């Protein structure tokens, strides 16, 4: 009996070591070529060459900071922390507006603003970047984290306790819109802030957003997560229906976001956040996460990836396969495996682990020769070709690296608990 357990622990340790190696290999592809004199540059997945131009997107800056901070968190080489610090300097000096009143969405390499939108989605990633940087030990990042939390509370948090929409520099909302995507990434960022600081306020914020989006609002759509709402948080089912391939706000249900939420709910379960209730009955976070993961598989899995969007009944709207959705499903299946194992449900853990294996097989379909992921594969009926991200881009390796990090620590938790 002991021998079998020791063998399983050895397998888990080998898996964790392999995932750490893949994290650092991904970052080694990025370093130093992705680093410009100031900020980061997008690399082409086929050649590895930096894209031309000097536009710097806030989301890309923050995702790159998070990536290199994760490298430091898994005890990577010193250049991981150096690169994270490089990014934090650019975030402070270039993206941050005068008077520290929010962050510009797009700037040039000298820090001159090109798009001064105060993006809710973008500021969620600012919070994530400073959370990961704090966890990695970047000097002063903890102060920036607290300041960003206060900024989001003051400027973005609405009466429902959720993030409102994008604003002009004077903080006037650009449209009467609410989106689950920005809130999902805020939940992710608050969880990372909790991991970095242990402050319960951050966990409470993450919990509140998760319950509102994945339990309360999803209750009106058969448990599926709708993307778009009015400023009163009423479902806006016709939003962008004429633009089905919109990069950030497509119409329909997104299997990739169901998988992403499944991962976040597993983390809420891990950190013992108070579970929600439906009609007086407690709903476990991991159980709700498993239902969202199953929904992603049932409606979105297409053997070589996940379709982009579908209708309520599962009918595809856009069948392009995005790499980020595959990566998030790997993060979800591994986090849910860890929670099932922690609950002693070996059958569920084995089933989820099998899904991780199936999903991992597909990753080579999205990784370019240079080691950087393509944005998507076009639907087979449209040729199935690979599509690279358009500059300035929002850093495609953030999702694969984040999934690998979750896999690394979920596996480690399984053998550390023994």
Coordinates of N, CA and C in Angstrom, one line a residue, residues 292-377:
X292 N -19.7 24.2 -14.5 CA -19.3 25.1 -15.6 C -18.3 24.4 -16.5
X293 N -17.4 23.6 -16.0 CA -16.4 22.9 -16.8 C -17.2 21.9 -17.7
X294 N -18.1 21.2 -17.1 CA -18.9 20.3 -17.9 C -19.7 21.0 -19.0
X295 N -20.2 22.2 -18.7 CA -20.9 22.9 -19.8 C -19.9 23.3 -20.9
X296 N -18.7 23.7 -20.5 CA -17.7 24.0 -21.6 C -17.4 22.9 -22.5
X297 N -17.3 21.7 -21.8 CA -17.1 20.5 -22.6 C -18.3 20.1 -23.5
X298 N -19.4 20.1 -22.9 CA -20.7 19.7 -23.6 C -21.0 20.6 -24.8
X299 N -20.8 21.9 -24.6 CA -21.2 22.8 -25.6 C -20.1 23.3 -26.5
X300 N -18.9 23.1 -26.1 CA -17.8 23.8 -26.8 C -16.7 22.9 -27.3
X301 N -16.5 21.7 -26.7 CA -15.3 20.9 -27.1 C -15.5 20.3 -28.5
X302 N -14.5 20.4 -29.3 CA -14.6 20.0 -30.7 C -13.4 19.1 -31.1
X303 N -12.8 18.4 -30.1 CA -11.7 17.5 -30.3 C -10.4 18.1 -30.5
X304 N -10.3 19.2 -31.2 CA -9.0 19.9 -31.4 C -9.0 21.3 -30.8
X305 N -10.0 21.5 -29.9 CA -10.1 22.8 -29.2 C -11.5 23.1 -28.9
X306 N -11.8 24.3 -28.5 CA -13.1 24.8 -28.1 C -13.6 25.8 -29.1
X307 N -14.9 25.7 -29.6 CA -15.5 26.7 -30.4 C -15.5 28.0 -29.6
X308 N -15.6 29.1 -30.3 CA -15.5 30.4 -29.7 C -16.8 30.7 -29.0
X309 N -18.0 30.6 -29.6 CA -19.2 31.0 -29.0 C -20.4 30.1 -29.5
X310 N -21.4 30.0 -28.7 CA -22.6 29.2 -29.1 C -23.9 29.8 -28.5
X311 N -25.0 29.4 -29.0 CA -26.3 29.8 -28.5 C -26.6 29.0 -27.2
X312 N -27.7 29.4 -26.6 CA -28.1 28.8 -25.3 C -28.3 27.3 -25.5
X313 N -28.8 26.8 -26.6 CA -29.0 25.4 -26.8 C -27.7 24.6 -27.3
X314 N -26.6 25.3 -27.4 CA -25.3 24.7 -27.8 C -25.0 24.9 -29.3
X315 N -25.9 25.4 -30.1 CA -25.7 25.6 -31.5 C -24.5 26.6 -31.7
X316 N -23.5 26.2 -32.4 CA -22.3 27.1 -32.6 C -22.7 28.4 -33.3
X317 N -22.1 29.5 -32.9 CA -22.2 30.8 -33.6 C -20.9 31.0 -34.4
X318 N -19.8 31.0 -33.7 CA -18.5 31.0 -34.3 C -17.7 29.8 -33.9
X319 N -17.2 29.0 -34.9 CA -16.6 27.8 -34.6 C -15.0 27.8 -34.6
X320 N -14.5 29.0 -34.7 CA -13.0 29.2 -34.6 C -12.6 28.7 -33.2
X321 N -11.4 28.1 -33.2 CA -10.9 27.5 -31.9 C -9.8 28.5 -31.4
X322 N -10.0 29.1 -30.3 CA -9.1 30.0 -29.7 C -8.1 29.3 -28.7
X323 N -6.8 29.5 -28.8 CA -5.9 28.9 -27.9 C -6.1 29.1 -26.5
X324 N -6.5 30.4 -26.2 CA -6.7 30.7 -24.7 C -7.7 29.8 -24.1
X325 N -8.8 29.5 -24.8 CA -9.8 28.6 -24.2 C -9.3 27.3 -23.9
X326 N -8.5 26.7 -24.7 CA -7.8 25.4 -24.4 C -7.0 25.5 -23.2
X327 N -6.2 26.6 -23.1 CA -5.3 26.7 -21.9 C -6.1 26.9 -20.7
X328 N -7.2 27.7 -20.7 CA -8.0 27.8 -19.5 C -8.7 26.5 -19.0
X329 N -9.0 25.7 -20.0 CA -9.6 24.4 -19.7 C -8.6 23.5 -19.0
X330 N -7.3 23.6 -19.3 CA -6.3 22.8 -18.6 C -6.2 23.3 -17.2
X331 N -6.1 24.7 -17.0 CA -6.1 25.2 -15.7 C -7.3 24.8 -14.8
X332 N -8.5 24.7 -15.5 CA -9.7 24.4 -14.7 C -9.6 22.9 -14.4
X333 N -9.3 22.0 -15.3 CA -9.3 20.6 -15.0 C -8.3 20.2 -13.9
X334 N -7.2 20.9 -13.9 CA -6.2 20.6 -12.9 C -6.6 21.1 -11.5
X335 N -7.1 22.3 -11.5 CA -7.6 22.9 -10.2 C -8.7 22.1 -9.6
X336 N -9.7 21.7 -10.5 CA -10.8 20.9 -10.0 C -10.3 19.4 -9.6
X337 N -9.3 18.9 -10.3 CA -8.8 17.6 -9.9 C -8.3 17.7 -8.5
X338 N -7.5 18.8 -8.2 CA -7.0 18.9 -6.8 C -8.1 19.0 -5.8
X339 N -9.1 19.8 -6.1 CA -10.2 19.9 -5.1 C -11.0 18.6 -5.0
X340 N -11.2 17.8 -6.0 CA -11.8 16.5 -5.9 C -10.9 15.6 -5.0
X341 N -9.6 15.6 -5.3 CA -8.7 14.8 -4.5 C -8.8 15.2 -3.0
X342 N -8.8 16.5 -2.8 CA -8.9 17.0 -1.4 C -10.2 16.6 -0.7
X343 N -11.2 16.4 -1.5 CA -12.5 15.9 -0.9 C -12.6 14.4 -0.9
X344 N -11.6 13.7 -1.3 CA -11.6 12.3 -1.3 C -12.4 11.6 -2.4
X345 N -12.7 12.4 -3.4 CA -13.5 11.9 -4.5 C -12.6 11.4 -5.6
X346 N -12.1 10.2 -5.5 CA -11.1 9.7 -6.4 C -11.6 9.5 -7.8
X347 N -12.9 9.1 -7.9 CA -13.5 8.9 -9.2 C -13.6 10.2 -10.0
X348 N -14.0 11.3 -9.4 CA -14.1 12.6 -10.1 C -12.7 13.1 -10.4
X349 N -11.7 12.9 -9.5 CA -10.3 13.3 -9.7 C -9.7 12.6 -10.9
X350 N -10.0 11.3 -11.0 CA -9.5 10.5 -12.1 C -10.1 11.0 -13.5
X351 N -11.4 11.3 -13.4 CA -12.1 11.7 -14.7 C -11.6 13.1 -15.1
X352 N -11.3 14.0 -14.2 CA -10.8 15.3 -14.5 C -9.4 15.2 -15.0
X353 N -8.6 14.3 -14.3 CA -7.2 14.1 -14.7 C -7.1 13.6 -16.2
X354 N -8.1 12.8 -16.5 CA -8.1 12.3 -17.9 C -8.4 13.4 -18.9
X355 N -9.3 14.3 -18.5 CA -9.5 15.5 -19.3 C -8.3 16.3 -19.5
X356 N -7.5 16.5 -18.4 CA -6.2 17.2 -18.5 C -5.3 16.6 -19.6
X357 N -5.3 15.3 -19.6 CA -4.4 14.6 -20.5 C -4.9 14.8 -22.0
X358 N -6.2 14.7 -22.2 CA -6.8 14.9 -23.5 C -6.6 16.4 -24.0
X359 N -6.7 17.3 -23.1 CA -6.5 18.7 -23.5 C -5.0 19.0 -23.8
X360 N -4.1 18.4 -23.0 CA -2.7 18.7 -23.2 C -2.3 18.2 -24.6
X361 N -2.9 17.1 -25.1 CA -2.5 16.6 -26.4 C -2.6 17.6 -27.5
X362 N -3.6 18.5 -27.3 CA -4.0 19.5 -28.3 C -3.1 20.7 -28.3
X363 N -2.3 20.9 -27.3 CA -1.6 22.2 -27.2 C -0.6 22.4 -28.4
X364 N 0.0 21.4 -28.9 CA 0.9 21.6 -30.1 C 0.2 22.1 -31.3
X365 N -1.1 22.0 -31.3 CA -1.9 22.6 -32.5 C -1.9 24.1 -32.5
X366 N -1.6 24.7 -31.3 CA -1.7 26.2 -31.2 C -0.3 26.8 -31.0
X367 N 0.7 26.0 -30.7 CA 2.0 26.6 -30.4 C 2.8 26.7 -31.7
X368 N 3.3 27.9 -32.0 CA 4.0 28.2 -33.2 C 5.5 27.6 -33.2
X369 N 6.2 27.6 -34.3 CA 7.5 27.1 -34.3 C 8.5 27.9 -33.4
X370 N 8.2 29.1 -33.1 CA 9.0 29.9 -32.2 C 8.7 29.6 -30.8
X371 N 7.7 28.8 -30.5 CA 7.3 28.5 -29.1 C 6.2 29.4 -28.6
X372 N 5.8 30.4 -29.3 CA 4.7 31.3 -28.9 C 3.4 30.8 -29.4
X373 N 2.3 30.9 -28.7 CA 1.0 30.4 -29.2 C 0.4 31.4 -30.2
X374 N -0.2 30.8 -31.2 CA -1.1 31.5 -32.1 C -2.3 31.9 -31.3
X375 N -3.0 32.9 -31.9 CA -4.3 33.3 -31.2 C -5.4 32.3 -31.4
X376 N -5.5 31.7 -32.6 CA -6.6 30.8 -32.8 C -6.3 29.9 -34.1
X377 N -7.1 28.9 -34.2 CA -7.3 28.2 -35.5 C -8.6 28.5 -36.0

